[in-house]
mmCIF file of C-alpha atoms and ligand atoms in Angstrom:
data_model
loop_
_atom_site.group_PDB
_atom_site.id
_atom_site.type_symbol
_atom_site.label_atom_id
_atom_site.label_comp_id
_atom_site.label_asym_id
_atom_site.label_seq_id
_atom_site.Cartn_x
_atom_site.Cartn_y
_atom_site.Cartn_z
ATOM 1 C CA MET A 264 -120.287 -126.514 -101.668
ATOM 2 C CA LYS A 265 -117.478 -126.055 -104.182
ATOM 3 C CA LYS A 266 -118.797 -124.562 -107.408
ATOM 4 C CA THR A 267 -118.772 -126.892 -110.824
ATOM 5 C CA VAL A 268 -118.031 -126.643 -114.203
ATOM 6 C CA PRO A 269 -121.415 -126.381 -114.891
ATOM 7 C CA ASP A 270 -122.402 -123.577 -111.841
ATOM 8 C CA LEU A 271 -119.878 -121.337 -114.046
ATOM 9 C CA LEU A 272 -121.227 -122.685 -117.458
ATOM 10 C CA GLU A 273 -124.760 -121.399 -116.350
ATOM 11 C CA MET A 274 -123.110 -118.328 -114.990
ATOM 12 C CA LYS A 275 -121.949 -117.603 -118.566
ATOM 13 C CA ARG A 276 -125.834 -118.235 -119.770
ATOM 14 C CA ASN A 277 -127.190 -116.173 -117.463
ATOM 15 C CA GLY A 278 -124.574 -113.495 -117.870
ATOM 16 C CA LYS A 279 -123.153 -113.402 -114.461
ATOM 17 C CA ARG A 280 -119.532 -112.378 -114.447
ATOM 18 C CA VAL A 281 -117.171 -114.768 -113.087
ATOM 19 C CA SER A 282 -113.835 -113.577 -110.423
ATOM 20 C CA MET A 283 -111.195 -115.264 -110.498
ATOM 21 C CA LEU A 284 -107.835 -114.842 -108.774
ATOM 22 C CA THR A 285 -104.618 -116.444 -108.909
ATOM 23 C CA CYS A 286 -103.791 -118.077 -105.464
ATOM 24 C CA TYR A 287 -100.999 -120.500 -104.420
ATOM 25 C CA ASP A 288 -101.312 -121.222 -101.176
ATOM 26 C CA TYR A 289 -103.209 -121.993 -97.765
ATOM 27 C CA SER A 290 -103.505 -118.679 -95.976
ATOM 28 C CA THR A 291 -103.804 -116.652 -99.513
ATOM 29 C CA ALA A 292 -106.882 -119.049 -100.153
ATOM 30 C CA ARG A 293 -108.459 -119.045 -97.542
ATOM 31 C CA ILE A 294 -109.290 -115.022 -97.889
ATOM 32 C CA ILE A 295 -110.150 -115.352 -101.685
ATOM 33 C CA ASP A 296 -113.003 -118.055 -100.512
ATOM 34 C CA GLY A 297 -114.065 -116.446 -97.899
ATOM 35 C CA ALA A 298 -113.859 -113.210 -100.226
ATOM 36 C CA GLY A 299 -116.889 -115.005 -102.408
ATOM 37 C CA ILE A 300 -113.986 -114.788 -105.949
ATOM 38 C CA ASP A 301 -116.025 -117.589 -108.273
ATOM 39 C CA THR A 302 -112.333 -119.417 -108.864
ATOM 40 C CA ILE A 303 -109.016 -119.690 -108.314
ATOM 41 C CA LEU A 304 -106.330 -120.184 -111.128
ATOM 42 C CA VAL A 305 -103.149 -121.765 -109.389
ATOM 43 C CA GLY A 306 -101.156 -120.190 -112.326
ATOM 44 C CA ASP A 307 -97.734 -120.697 -113.249
ATOM 45 C CA SER A 308 -97.017 -117.477 -112.724
ATOM 46 C CA LEU A 309 -95.685 -118.664 -109.114
ATOM 47 C CA GLY A 310 -92.713 -119.055 -110.908
ATOM 48 C CA MET A 311 -92.934 -115.234 -110.903
ATOM 49 C CA THR A 312 -94.829 -114.132 -108.397
ATOM 50 C CA MET A 313 -93.453 -116.983 -106.059
ATOM 51 C CA GLN A 314 -90.274 -117.762 -106.861
ATOM 52 C CA GLY A 315 -88.806 -114.890 -108.475
ATOM 53 C CA TYR A 316 -88.143 -116.374 -111.928
ATOM 54 C CA ALA A 317 -87.767 -113.629 -115.114
ATOM 55 C CA ASN A 318 -90.671 -116.429 -116.586
ATOM 56 C CA THR A 319 -92.524 -119.261 -115.628
ATOM 57 C CA LEU A 320 -90.721 -121.538 -117.610
ATOM 58 C CA PRO A 321 -88.728 -123.351 -114.950
ATOM 59 C CA VAL A 322 -91.974 -124.009 -112.942
ATOM 60 C CA THR A 323 -92.282 -127.915 -112.543
ATOM 61 C CA MET A 324 -95.252 -130.649 -112.051
ATOM 62 C CA ASP A 325 -93.473 -131.300 -108.872
ATOM 63 C CA GLU A 326 -93.679 -127.917 -107.147
ATOM 64 C CA MET A 327 -97.394 -126.942 -109.044
ATOM 65 C CA VAL A 328 -98.350 -130.301 -106.997
ATOM 66 C CA ILE A 329 -97.211 -128.810 -103.528
ATOM 67 C CA TYR A 330 -98.915 -124.898 -104.160
ATOM 68 C CA ALA A 331 -101.963 -126.458 -105.795
ATOM 69 C CA ARG A 332 -102.606 -128.937 -102.794
ATOM 70 C CA SER A 333 -102.516 -126.150 -99.980
ATOM 71 C CA VAL A 334 -104.304 -124.127 -102.472
ATOM 72 C CA VAL A 335 -107.197 -126.174 -102.179
ATOM 73 C CA ARG A 336 -106.719 -127.094 -98.249
ATOM 74 C CA GLY A 337 -107.732 -123.623 -98.098
ATOM 75 C CA THR A 338 -111.262 -123.548 -100.258
ATOM 76 C CA GLU A 339 -114.719 -124.297 -99.075
ATOM 77 C CA LYS A 340 -116.726 -122.977 -102.267
ATOM 78 C CA THR A 341 -114.308 -121.543 -104.888
ATOM 79 C CA PHE A 342 -113.296 -123.578 -108.047
ATOM 80 C CA VAL A 343 -109.274 -124.081 -107.997
ATOM 81 C CA ILE A 344 -107.910 -124.926 -111.678
ATOM 82 C CA ALA A 345 -104.803 -126.523 -111.228
ATOM 83 C CA ASP A 346 -101.726 -124.381 -114.010
ATOM 84 C CA MET A 347 -100.192 -127.249 -115.984
ATOM 85 C CA PRO A 348 -96.240 -125.738 -116.421
ATOM 86 C CA PHE A 349 -94.315 -125.417 -119.387
ATOM 87 C CA MET A 350 -92.863 -129.152 -121.301
ATOM 88 C CA SER A 351 -95.652 -130.921 -119.102
ATOM 89 C CA TYR A 352 -98.111 -131.483 -121.871
ATOM 90 C CA GLN A 353 -96.751 -130.352 -124.829
ATOM 91 C CA ALA A 354 -94.961 -133.373 -126.114
ATOM 92 C CA SER A 355 -97.236 -136.119 -126.716
ATOM 93 C CA VAL A 356 -101.208 -136.094 -126.044
ATOM 94 C CA GLU A 357 -100.390 -139.079 -123.892
ATOM 95 C CA GLN A 358 -97.643 -137.218 -121.327
ATOM 96 C CA ALA A 359 -100.242 -134.210 -120.965
ATOM 97 C CA VAL A 360 -103.056 -136.900 -119.685
ATOM 98 C CA LEU A 361 -100.836 -137.902 -117.572
ATOM 99 C CA ASN A 362 -100.329 -135.098 -115.975
ATOM 100 C CA ALA A 363 -103.305 -133.948 -116.306
ATOM 101 C CA GLY A 364 -104.496 -136.687 -114.019
ATOM 102 C CA ARG A 365 -101.423 -136.457 -111.443
ATOM 103 C CA LEU A 366 -102.329 -133.229 -111.155
ATOM 104 C CA ILE A 367 -105.862 -133.292 -110.412
ATOM 105 C CA LYS A 368 -105.319 -136.924 -107.981
ATOM 106 C CA GLU A 369 -102.599 -135.335 -106.223
ATOM 107 C CA THR A 370 -103.853 -131.722 -105.206
ATOM 108 C CA GLY A 371 -107.518 -131.474 -105.493
ATOM 109 C CA ALA A 372 -107.886 -129.143 -108.236
ATOM 110 C CA GLN A 373 -111.148 -129.380 -109.747
ATOM 111 C CA ALA A 374 -109.870 -128.684 -113.301
ATOM 112 C CA VAL A 375 -106.634 -127.954 -115.537
ATOM 113 C CA LYS A 376 -105.435 -124.793 -117.625
ATOM 114 C CA LEU A 377 -102.754 -125.716 -120.840
ATOM 115 C CA GLU A 378 -101.205 -122.721 -122.857
ATOM 116 C CA GLY A 379 -102.027 -122.737 -126.754
ATOM 117 C CA GLY A 380 -104.891 -123.164 -129.179
ATOM 118 C CA ALA A 381 -105.645 -125.242 -132.308
ATOM 119 C CA GLY A 382 -101.794 -126.821 -131.341
ATOM 120 C CA VAL A 383 -103.105 -128.251 -128.385
ATOM 121 C CA ARG A 384 -106.420 -129.411 -129.665
ATOM 122 C CA GLU A 385 -106.055 -133.062 -129.726
ATOM 123 C CA HIS A 386 -104.027 -132.641 -126.385
ATOM 124 C CA ILE A 387 -107.739 -131.020 -124.696
ATOM 125 C CA ARG A 388 -109.401 -133.443 -125.775
ATOM 126 C CA ALA A 389 -107.960 -136.453 -124.969
ATOM 127 C CA ILE A 390 -107.527 -134.497 -121.290
ATOM 128 C CA VAL A 391 -111.526 -134.193 -121.310
ATOM 129 C CA GLY A 392 -111.970 -137.571 -122.808
ATOM 130 C CA SER A 393 -110.540 -139.314 -119.060
ATOM 131 C CA GLY A 394 -112.628 -136.579 -117.683
ATOM 132 C CA ILE A 395 -110.623 -133.275 -116.996
ATOM 133 C CA PRO A 396 -112.762 -130.167 -117.015
ATOM 134 C CA VAL A 397 -109.647 -128.483 -118.973
ATOM 135 C CA CYS A 398 -110.099 -124.645 -119.446
ATOM 136 C CA ALA A 399 -107.626 -123.310 -122.174
ATOM 137 C CA HIS A 400 -105.264 -120.706 -122.737
ATOM 138 C CA ILE A 401 -104.858 -118.332 -125.758
ATOM 139 C CA GLY A 402 -103.946 -114.411 -127.015
ATOM 140 C CA MET A 403 -100.404 -114.179 -124.787
ATOM 141 C CA THR A 404 -99.089 -117.424 -124.011
ATOM 142 C CA PRO A 405 -96.199 -116.797 -121.556
ATOM 143 C CA GLN A 406 -95.226 -120.428 -122.109
ATOM 144 C CA SER A 407 -94.355 -119.117 -125.313
ATOM 145 C CA CYS A 408 -92.446 -115.936 -124.345
ATOM 146 C CA ASN A 409 -89.322 -116.766 -126.797
ATOM 147 C CA ILE A 410 -91.455 -117.227 -130.254
ATOM 148 C CA MET A 411 -93.565 -113.774 -129.180
ATOM 149 C CA GLY A 412 -90.181 -111.793 -128.332
ATOM 150 C CA GLY A 413 -91.444 -111.422 -124.520
ATOM 151 C CA PHE A 414 -95.189 -110.868 -123.389
ATOM 152 C CA LYS A 415 -96.149 -108.856 -125.915
ATOM 153 C CA VAL A 416 -100.256 -107.660 -126.249
ATOM 154 C CA GLN A 417 -101.215 -110.477 -129.431
ATOM 155 C CA GLY A 418 -103.873 -110.429 -132.408
ATOM 156 C CA LYS A 419 -103.575 -106.534 -133.210
ATOM 157 C CA ASP A 420 -103.695 -107.298 -137.265
ATOM 158 C CA GLU A 421 -106.210 -109.359 -138.798
ATOM 159 C CA ILE A 422 -104.799 -112.421 -139.492
ATOM 160 C CA ASN A 423 -103.319 -112.707 -135.950
ATOM 161 C CA ALA A 424 -106.678 -111.686 -134.790
ATOM 162 C CA GLU A 425 -108.400 -114.283 -137.098
ATOM 163 C CA ARG A 426 -105.654 -116.930 -135.492
ATOM 164 C CA ILE A 427 -106.678 -116.230 -132.519
ATOM 165 C CA ILE A 428 -110.909 -116.302 -133.482
ATOM 166 C CA GLY A 429 -109.270 -119.796 -134.767
ATOM 167 C CA ASP A 430 -108.246 -120.934 -131.344
ATOM 168 C CA ALA A 431 -111.096 -120.327 -129.630
ATOM 169 C CA PHE A 432 -113.172 -122.277 -131.863
ATOM 170 C CA ALA A 433 -110.369 -125.001 -132.040
ATOM 171 C CA VAL A 434 -109.929 -125.281 -128.094
ATOM 172 C CA GLN A 435 -113.711 -125.178 -127.183
ATOM 173 C CA GLU A 436 -114.117 -127.876 -130.307
ATOM 174 C CA ALA A 437 -111.980 -129.995 -128.536
ATOM 175 C CA GLY A 438 -114.292 -129.914 -124.667
ATOM 176 C CA ALA A 439 -112.762 -126.845 -123.101
ATOM 177 C CA PHE A 440 -115.239 -125.014 -120.654
ATOM 178 C CA MET A 441 -113.557 -122.316 -120.007
ATOM 179 C CA CYS A 442 -110.151 -119.775 -121.703
ATOM 180 C CA VAL A 443 -108.482 -116.931 -121.002
ATOM 181 C CA LEU A 444 -107.721 -114.538 -123.530
ATOM 182 C CA GLU A 445 -104.716 -112.949 -122.890
ATOM 183 C CA CYS A 446 -103.555 -109.461 -123.315
ATOM 184 C CA VAL A 447 -105.648 -109.114 -126.492
ATOM 185 C CA PRO A 448 -107.330 -105.934 -128.281
ATOM 186 C CA PRO A 449 -110.960 -106.073 -126.375
ATOM 187 C CA LYS A 450 -112.845 -105.898 -129.529
ATOM 188 C CA LEU A 451 -111.777 -109.320 -129.772
ATOM 189 C CA ALA A 452 -111.845 -110.527 -126.608
ATOM 190 C CA ALA A 453 -115.708 -109.526 -126.934
ATOM 191 C CA LEU A 454 -115.842 -111.058 -130.139
ATOM 192 C CA ILE A 455 -115.284 -114.248 -129.318
ATOM 193 C CA THR A 456 -116.579 -114.141 -125.924
ATOM 194 C CA GLY A 457 -120.190 -113.385 -127.569
ATOM 195 C CA LYS A 458 -119.334 -116.309 -130.545
ATOM 196 C CA VAL A 459 -118.237 -119.430 -127.830
ATOM 197 C CA ASN A 460 -120.300 -121.486 -125.185
ATOM 198 C CA MET A 461 -117.018 -121.324 -123.368
ATOM 199 C CA VAL A 462 -116.876 -119.100 -120.561
ATOM 200 C CA THR A 463 -114.155 -116.441 -121.301
ATOM 201 C CA ILE A 464 -111.689 -114.978 -118.929
ATOM 202 C CA GLY A 465 -110.055 -112.229 -119.442
ATOM 203 C CA ILE A 466 -106.279 -110.816 -118.822
ATOM 204 C CA GLY A 467 -105.366 -107.332 -120.298
ATOM 205 C CA ALA A 468 -108.579 -108.257 -122.774
ATOM 206 C CA GLY A 469 -111.176 -106.010 -122.040
ATOM 207 C CA ALA A 470 -114.454 -105.575 -120.310
ATOM 208 C CA GLY A 471 -116.593 -107.664 -122.256
ATOM 209 C CA CYS A 472 -115.209 -111.421 -121.485
ATOM 210 C CA ASP A 473 -117.712 -113.743 -119.644
ATOM 211 C CA GLY A 474 -114.641 -112.834 -116.520
ATOM 212 C CA GLN A 475 -111.656 -111.660 -115.353
ATOM 213 C CA VAL A 476 -108.523 -112.696 -113.551
ATOM 214 C CA LEU A 477 -105.483 -110.811 -111.746
ATOM 215 C CA VAL A 478 -102.541 -111.568 -110.556
ATOM 216 C CA TYR A 479 -103.154 -111.190 -106.948
ATOM 217 C CA GLN A 480 -99.798 -110.249 -105.740
ATOM 218 C CA ASP A 481 -100.638 -107.424 -108.507
ATOM 219 C CA MET A 482 -103.685 -106.238 -107.566
ATOM 220 C CA LEU A 483 -102.853 -105.726 -103.491
ATOM 221 C CA GLN A 484 -98.986 -103.737 -104.599
ATOM 222 C CA MET A 485 -97.126 -106.635 -103.716
ATOM 223 C CA SER A 486 -95.134 -105.936 -106.704
ATOM 224 C CA GLY A 487 -92.960 -103.300 -105.552
ATOM 225 C CA ASP A 488 -93.644 -100.357 -108.235
ATOM 226 C CA PHE A 489 -94.584 -103.337 -110.986
ATOM 227 C CA LYS A 490 -98.292 -102.658 -112.497
ATOM 228 C CA PRO A 491 -99.095 -104.502 -115.253
ATOM 229 C CA LYS A 492 -100.992 -101.857 -117.336
ATOM 230 C CA PHE A 493 -103.926 -104.536 -117.189
ATOM 231 C CA SER A 494 -104.102 -104.858 -113.432
ATOM 232 C CA LYS A 495 -105.248 -102.402 -111.174
ATOM 233 C CA HIS A 496 -104.322 -101.858 -107.160
ATOM 234 C CA PHE A 497 -107.050 -102.637 -105.439
ATOM 235 C CA ALA A 498 -104.765 -102.098 -101.931
ATOM 236 C CA ASN A 499 -101.667 -101.229 -101.104
ATOM 237 C CA ILE A 500 -100.814 -104.890 -98.994
ATOM 238 C CA GLY A 501 -97.297 -104.442 -100.177
ATOM 239 C CA THR A 502 -96.740 -100.718 -97.883
ATOM 240 C CA ALA A 503 -99.116 -102.309 -94.774
ATOM 241 C CA MET A 504 -96.347 -105.587 -94.777
ATOM 242 C CA GLY A 505 -93.200 -103.704 -95.286
ATOM 243 C CA GLU A 506 -94.953 -101.520 -92.699
ATOM 244 C CA ALA A 507 -95.813 -103.644 -90.121
ATOM 245 C CA PHE A 508 -91.982 -105.606 -90.237
ATOM 246 C CA THR A 509 -90.374 -102.785 -89.962
ATOM 247 C CA LYS A 510 -92.723 -102.413 -86.518
ATOM 248 C CA TYR A 511 -91.646 -106.048 -85.313
ATOM 249 C CA ASN A 512 -87.873 -105.431 -86.439
ATOM 250 C CA MET A 513 -87.589 -102.379 -84.341
ATOM 251 C CA GLU A 514 -89.754 -103.715 -81.452
ATOM 252 C CA VAL A 515 -88.257 -106.881 -80.967
ATOM 253 C CA LYS A 516 -84.327 -104.513 -81.117
ATOM 254 C CA SER A 517 -85.472 -103.048 -78.573
ATOM 255 C CA GLY A 518 -87.027 -105.478 -76.088
ATOM 256 C CA THR A 519 -90.797 -103.404 -76.336
ATOM 257 C CA PHE A 520 -92.310 -106.938 -77.525
ATOM 258 C CA PRO A 521 -93.211 -109.672 -76.304
ATOM 259 C CA GLU A 522 -95.022 -108.138 -73.752
ATOM 260 C CA GLU A 523 -96.842 -109.942 -70.710
ATOM 261 C CA SER A 524 -99.732 -110.357 -72.593
ATOM 262 C CA HIS A 525 -98.078 -112.557 -74.839
ATOM 263 C CA SER A 526 -96.338 -114.280 -73.323
ATOM 264 C CA PHE A 527 -97.862 -117.636 -71.119
ATOM 265 C CA VAL A 528 -96.555 -116.949 -67.467
ATOM 266 C CA LYS A 529 -99.280 -119.698 -65.624
ATOM 267 C CA SER A 530 -96.630 -121.950 -64.692
ATOM 268 C CA ASP A 531 -96.728 -124.904 -61.825
ATOM 269 C CA CYS A 532 -92.678 -123.810 -60.651
ATOM 270 C CA SER A 533 -92.205 -121.651 -57.587
ATOM 271 C CA ASP A 534 -90.013 -118.921 -56.969
ATOM 272 C CA LYS A 535 -88.245 -121.580 -54.660
ATOM 273 C CA PHE A 536 -87.409 -123.569 -57.647
ATOM 274 C CA TYR A 537 -86.320 -121.220 -60.264
ATOM 275 C CA ALA A 538 -84.056 -119.673 -56.869
ATOM 276 C CA ALA A 539 -82.691 -123.156 -56.613
ATOM 277 C CA MET A 540 -81.993 -123.620 -61.191
ATOM 278 C CA ASN A 541 -80.525 -120.040 -60.574
ATOM 279 C CA ASP A 542 -78.464 -121.452 -57.892
ATOM 280 C CA LYS A 543 -77.657 -124.698 -59.302
ATOM 281 C CA TYR A 544 -76.734 -123.915 -62.901
ATOM 282 C CA ARG A 545 -73.865 -121.047 -62.605
HETATM 283 O O1 KIV B 73 -100.076 -118.542 -114.782
HETATM 284 C C1 KIV B 73 -101.267 -118.178 -114.478
HETATM 285 O O2 KIV B 73 -101.387 -117.303 -113.315
HETATM 286 C C2 KIV B 73 -101.720 -117.268 -115.601
HETATM 287 C C3 KIV B 73 -103.484 -115.982 -115.386
HETATM 288 C C4 KIV B 73 -101.908 -114.923 -115.602
HETATM 289 C C5 KIV B 73 -103.732 -116.470 -116.548
HETATM 290 O O3 KIV B 73 -101.790 -117.958 -116.798
#
């Protein structure tokens, strides 16, 4: 049985922490699901991790649908949230509802995520009003990187900290059941978490949130030496993959792979047949 919105809200009420990882493909989704992770975010971070862009802005709705659909097929229990990409909701409330609906209908995801606080209150209200659960995203919002001057910690001074508190109340009032708090001081994230009924998910926001999210390539060290301050290397899969690819390359070139055990040796063709074929096709 898949986890549900009520299950996640109950975890918050009971003080149980919620785990979340990003994911963008079927086979990784199966591994994450098998590991018992509560929620997957098919983040528009795929623009950087899967497509090699410098930021998330180029990601399209069509791309989100393809990635999210593959992830949903790989999950049995894990709750899946699909991210709304840049310019799929900002222009109007109507556009937001239609694109949120498309993500749910065409991917099977259970909720959508969109960035912004008080400014997207009406968009959230309308999406939730259509029956679609919304995860909000406040603090450092990567789709606004050109306004923020890059990926910078938010809410460090009192005016901005209070603005972010206001954003949290605004998205909750509009109906969001969950809210990502990205790159804000831990005290601010803990204060918000204690004041709202939504499930707060931190990334670079300290341990005082209801749950945590990491980008899986960062935590598996698949991004070379790149490690955001807030991430942690839980394994070195990047090096393990590099070593395996190097070994494969060497074995193909030296002829040691494949061995007989990797081949389909059984056949109804006789040695006489192969000898005849050899003569025929000189
Ligand atoms: O797109 C994404 O993966 C995200 C998370 C980092 C929160 O928004």
